[in-house]
Coordinates of C-alpha atoms in Angstrom, one line a residue:
X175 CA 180.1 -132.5 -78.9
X176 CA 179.2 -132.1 -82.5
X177 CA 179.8 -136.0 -82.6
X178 CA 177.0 -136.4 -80.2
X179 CA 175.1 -134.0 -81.5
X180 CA 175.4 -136.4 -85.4
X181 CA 174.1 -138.9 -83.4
X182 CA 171.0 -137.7 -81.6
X183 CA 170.2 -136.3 -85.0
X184 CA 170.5 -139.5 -86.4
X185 CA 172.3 -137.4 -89.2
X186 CA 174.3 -139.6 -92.0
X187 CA 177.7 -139.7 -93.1
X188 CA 177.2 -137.3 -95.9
X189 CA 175.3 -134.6 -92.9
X190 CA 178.2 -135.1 -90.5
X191 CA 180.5 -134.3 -92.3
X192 CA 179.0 -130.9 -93.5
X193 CA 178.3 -130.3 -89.8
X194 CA 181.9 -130.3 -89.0
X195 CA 182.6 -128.3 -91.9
X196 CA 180.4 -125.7 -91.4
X197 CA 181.4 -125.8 -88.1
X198 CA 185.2 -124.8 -88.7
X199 CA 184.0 -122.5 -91.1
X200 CA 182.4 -120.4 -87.9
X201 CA 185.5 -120.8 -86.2
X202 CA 187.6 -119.1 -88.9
X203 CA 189.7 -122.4 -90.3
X204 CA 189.7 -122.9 -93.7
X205 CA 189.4 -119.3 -94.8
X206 CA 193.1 -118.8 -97.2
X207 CA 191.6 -122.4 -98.2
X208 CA 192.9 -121.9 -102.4
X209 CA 189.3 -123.4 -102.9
X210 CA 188.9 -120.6 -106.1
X211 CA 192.0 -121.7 -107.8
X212 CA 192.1 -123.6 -111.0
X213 CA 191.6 -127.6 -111.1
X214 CA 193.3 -129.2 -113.7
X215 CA 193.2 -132.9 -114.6
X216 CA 196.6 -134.9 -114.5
X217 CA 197.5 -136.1 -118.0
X218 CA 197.3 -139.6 -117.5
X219 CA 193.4 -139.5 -116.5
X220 CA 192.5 -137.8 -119.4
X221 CA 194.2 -140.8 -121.3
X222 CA 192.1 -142.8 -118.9
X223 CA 189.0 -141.1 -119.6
X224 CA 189.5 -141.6 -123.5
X225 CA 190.4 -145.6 -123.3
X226 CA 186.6 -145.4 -121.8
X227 CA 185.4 -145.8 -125.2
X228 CA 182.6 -148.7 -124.4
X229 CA 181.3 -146.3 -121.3
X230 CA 180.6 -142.8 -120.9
X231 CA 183.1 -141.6 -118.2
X232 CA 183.9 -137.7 -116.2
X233 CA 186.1 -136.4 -114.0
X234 CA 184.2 -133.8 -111.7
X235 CA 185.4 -131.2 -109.5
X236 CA 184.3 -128.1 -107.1
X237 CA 180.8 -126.7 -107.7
X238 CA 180.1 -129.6 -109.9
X239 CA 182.1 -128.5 -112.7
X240 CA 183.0 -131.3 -115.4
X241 CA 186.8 -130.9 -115.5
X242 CA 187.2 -134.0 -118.0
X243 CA 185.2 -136.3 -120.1
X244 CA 185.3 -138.7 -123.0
X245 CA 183.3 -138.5 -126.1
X246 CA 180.6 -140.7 -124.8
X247 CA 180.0 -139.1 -121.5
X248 CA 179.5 -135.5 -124.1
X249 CA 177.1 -137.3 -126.5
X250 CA 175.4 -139.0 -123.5
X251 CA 175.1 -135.4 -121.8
X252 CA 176.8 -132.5 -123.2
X253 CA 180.2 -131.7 -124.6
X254 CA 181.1 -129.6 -121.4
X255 CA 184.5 -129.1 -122.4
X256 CA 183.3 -127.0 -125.8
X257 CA 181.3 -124.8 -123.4
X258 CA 183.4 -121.6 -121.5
X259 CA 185.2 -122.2 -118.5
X260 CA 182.5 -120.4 -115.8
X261 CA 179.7 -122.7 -117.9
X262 CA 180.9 -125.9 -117.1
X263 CA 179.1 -126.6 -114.4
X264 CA 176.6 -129.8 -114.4
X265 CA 174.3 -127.9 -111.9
X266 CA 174.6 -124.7 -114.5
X267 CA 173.3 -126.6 -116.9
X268 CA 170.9 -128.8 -114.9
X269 CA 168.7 -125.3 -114.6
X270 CA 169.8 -123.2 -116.7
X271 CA 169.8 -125.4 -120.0
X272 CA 166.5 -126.6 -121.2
X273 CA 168.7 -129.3 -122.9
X274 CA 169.1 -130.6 -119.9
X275 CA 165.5 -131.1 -119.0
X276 CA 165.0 -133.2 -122.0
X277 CA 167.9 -135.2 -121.4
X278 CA 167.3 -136.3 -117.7
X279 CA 164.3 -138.1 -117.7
X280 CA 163.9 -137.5 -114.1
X281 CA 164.7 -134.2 -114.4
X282 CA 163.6 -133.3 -111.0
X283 CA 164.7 -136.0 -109.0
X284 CA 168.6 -135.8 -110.2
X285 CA 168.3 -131.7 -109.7
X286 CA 167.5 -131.8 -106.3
X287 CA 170.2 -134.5 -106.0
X288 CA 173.0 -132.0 -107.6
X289 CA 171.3 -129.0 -104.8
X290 CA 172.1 -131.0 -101.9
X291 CA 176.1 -131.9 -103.7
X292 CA 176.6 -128.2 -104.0
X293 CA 175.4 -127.5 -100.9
X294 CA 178.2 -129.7 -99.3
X295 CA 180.8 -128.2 -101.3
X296 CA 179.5 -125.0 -99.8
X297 CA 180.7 -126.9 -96.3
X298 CA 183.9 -127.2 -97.2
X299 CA 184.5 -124.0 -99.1
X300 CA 182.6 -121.7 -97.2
X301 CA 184.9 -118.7 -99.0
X302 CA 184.7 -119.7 -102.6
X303 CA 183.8 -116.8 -104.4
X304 CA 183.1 -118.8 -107.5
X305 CA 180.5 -121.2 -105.5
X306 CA 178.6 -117.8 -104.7
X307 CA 178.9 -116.4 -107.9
X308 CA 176.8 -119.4 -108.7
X309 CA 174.4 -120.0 -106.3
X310 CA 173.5 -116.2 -107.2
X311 CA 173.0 -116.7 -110.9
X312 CA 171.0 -119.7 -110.1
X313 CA 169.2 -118.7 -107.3
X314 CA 168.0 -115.5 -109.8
X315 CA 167.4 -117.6 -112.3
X316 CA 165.7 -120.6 -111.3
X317 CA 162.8 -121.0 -108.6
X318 CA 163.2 -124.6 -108.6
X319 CA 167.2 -123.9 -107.1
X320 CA 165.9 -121.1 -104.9
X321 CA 163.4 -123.4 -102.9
X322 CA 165.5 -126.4 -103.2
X323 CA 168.7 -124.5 -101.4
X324 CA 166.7 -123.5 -98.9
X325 CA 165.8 -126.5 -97.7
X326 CA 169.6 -127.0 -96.9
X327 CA 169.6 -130.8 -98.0
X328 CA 173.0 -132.5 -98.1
X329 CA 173.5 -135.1 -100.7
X330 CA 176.2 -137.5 -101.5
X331 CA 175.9 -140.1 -104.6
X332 CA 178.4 -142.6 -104.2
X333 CA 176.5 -144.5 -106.8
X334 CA 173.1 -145.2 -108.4
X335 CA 170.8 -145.1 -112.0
X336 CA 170.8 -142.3 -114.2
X337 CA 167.9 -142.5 -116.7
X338 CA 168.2 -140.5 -120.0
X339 CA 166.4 -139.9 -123.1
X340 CA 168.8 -139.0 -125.6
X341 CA 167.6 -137.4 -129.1
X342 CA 169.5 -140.5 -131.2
X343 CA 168.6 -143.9 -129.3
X344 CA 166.1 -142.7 -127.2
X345 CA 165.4 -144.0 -123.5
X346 CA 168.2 -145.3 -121.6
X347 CA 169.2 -146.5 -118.4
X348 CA 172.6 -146.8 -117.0
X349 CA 173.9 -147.1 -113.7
X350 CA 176.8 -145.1 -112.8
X351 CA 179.8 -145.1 -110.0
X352 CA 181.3 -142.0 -108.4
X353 CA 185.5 -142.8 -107.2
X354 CA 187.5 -140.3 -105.5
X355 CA 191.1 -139.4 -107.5
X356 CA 194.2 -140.4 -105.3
X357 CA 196.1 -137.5 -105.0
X358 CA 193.4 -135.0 -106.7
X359 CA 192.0 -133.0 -103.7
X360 CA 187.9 -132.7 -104.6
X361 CA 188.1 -134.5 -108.0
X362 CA 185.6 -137.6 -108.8
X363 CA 185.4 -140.2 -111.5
X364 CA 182.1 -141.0 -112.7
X365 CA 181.8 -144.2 -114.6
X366 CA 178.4 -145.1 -116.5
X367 CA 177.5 -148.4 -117.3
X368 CA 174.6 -150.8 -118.8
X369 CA 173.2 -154.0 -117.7
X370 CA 174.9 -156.6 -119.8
X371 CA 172.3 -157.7 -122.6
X372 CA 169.7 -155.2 -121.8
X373 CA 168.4 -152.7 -124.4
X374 CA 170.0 -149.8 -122.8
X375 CA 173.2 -151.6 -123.7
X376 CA 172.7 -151.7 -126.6
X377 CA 171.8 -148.3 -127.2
X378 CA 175.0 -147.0 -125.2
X379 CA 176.7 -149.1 -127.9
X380 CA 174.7 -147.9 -130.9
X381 CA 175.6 -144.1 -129.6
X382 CA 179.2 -145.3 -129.0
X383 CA 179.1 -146.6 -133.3
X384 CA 177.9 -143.3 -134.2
X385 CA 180.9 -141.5 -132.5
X386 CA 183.3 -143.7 -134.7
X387 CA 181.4 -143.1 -138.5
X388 CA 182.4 -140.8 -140.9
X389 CA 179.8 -139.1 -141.0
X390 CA 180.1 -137.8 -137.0
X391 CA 180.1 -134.5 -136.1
X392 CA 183.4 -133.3 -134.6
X393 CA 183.4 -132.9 -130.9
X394 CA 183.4 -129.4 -129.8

């Protein structure tokens, strides 16, 4: 039935699937889901993230927290891993970080985006107390979150262009791919790219230089 009714709702892949979720979340399933617990990243990615060192890469988990990243992908954006556990969410910072405003050049555009990625992870962890803890603070905090939840808008970026304007090199453009992690239950690598002789490429590697000279701040 819910099939049918995807259908005549000419409802995408991304809005199925939350209908089924949300769907066994009214039945009851799902509700000793360990969706609070701690994620950790396996070794082995983080050594992954780190031989990254010509793109920005992340590994991101439940309510959009940044569970990994390389030293590019924390110039690029923020050093999320420097921050406190609870503030490590890209959404958290989206709205609640002016930093963030002046980062994303369509500031807008990619914080509606995140709204409708939260919202599905709300679908499948109807009973995470740390995804309400969350939409709370932000929905206090921010009227742009408030009227954007309410819509309830269901995103899913498999990939796409990110456009940034960084304090150091200024305006870039990169384009960026989200892959699931075998064996990591709601973990996702995000890899960034350039266009190969464009002058966002060579910005991404000016900022990648100014990681490797001396005079470099230490991350964190």
């Amino acid at each position: 039935m819910l099939g049918a009714l995807a259908r005549a709702l000419q409802l995408d892949e991304a809005a199925t699937g939350h209908l089924f979720n949300l769907a066994r979340s009214v039945s009851g399933s799902g509700r000793n889901s360990p969706s609070s617990s701690v994620q950790r990243v396996r070794p082995s990615l983080h050594k992954l993230l780190d031989s990254f060192t010509a793109h920005p890469a992340l590994i991101r988990g439940r309510r959009t927290e940044v569970l990994g990243m390389n030293p590019l992908a924390a110039s690029l954006l923020t050093d999320f891993l420097a921050k406190p556990v609870r503030h490590r969410s890209l959404i958290r910072w989206a709205f609640l970080d002016p930093e963030a405003r002046q980062r994303y050049a369509d500031w807008e555009q990619v914080s509606a985006s995140m709204v409708g990625t939260l919202r599905l992870d709300a679908g499948r962890h109807p009973h995470d107390p740390l995804l309400a803890q969350l939409v709370g603070e932000l929905s206090m905090n921010s009227e742009e979150f408030r009227t954007w939840w309410a819509d309830h808008r269901v995103v899913e970026r498999r990939d796409g262009i990110k456009r940034f304007t960084h304090p150091d090199v200024g305006y870039l453009e990169v384009n960026y791919e989200a892959l699931d992690v075998t064996g990591a239950t709601d973990q996702t690598l995000f890899i960034y790219t350039t266009e190969p002789g464009s002058e966002s490429e060579a910005k991404l590697r000016d900022l990648a230089a100014r990681l490797k000279s001396p005079g470099a701040a230490p991350r964190g």
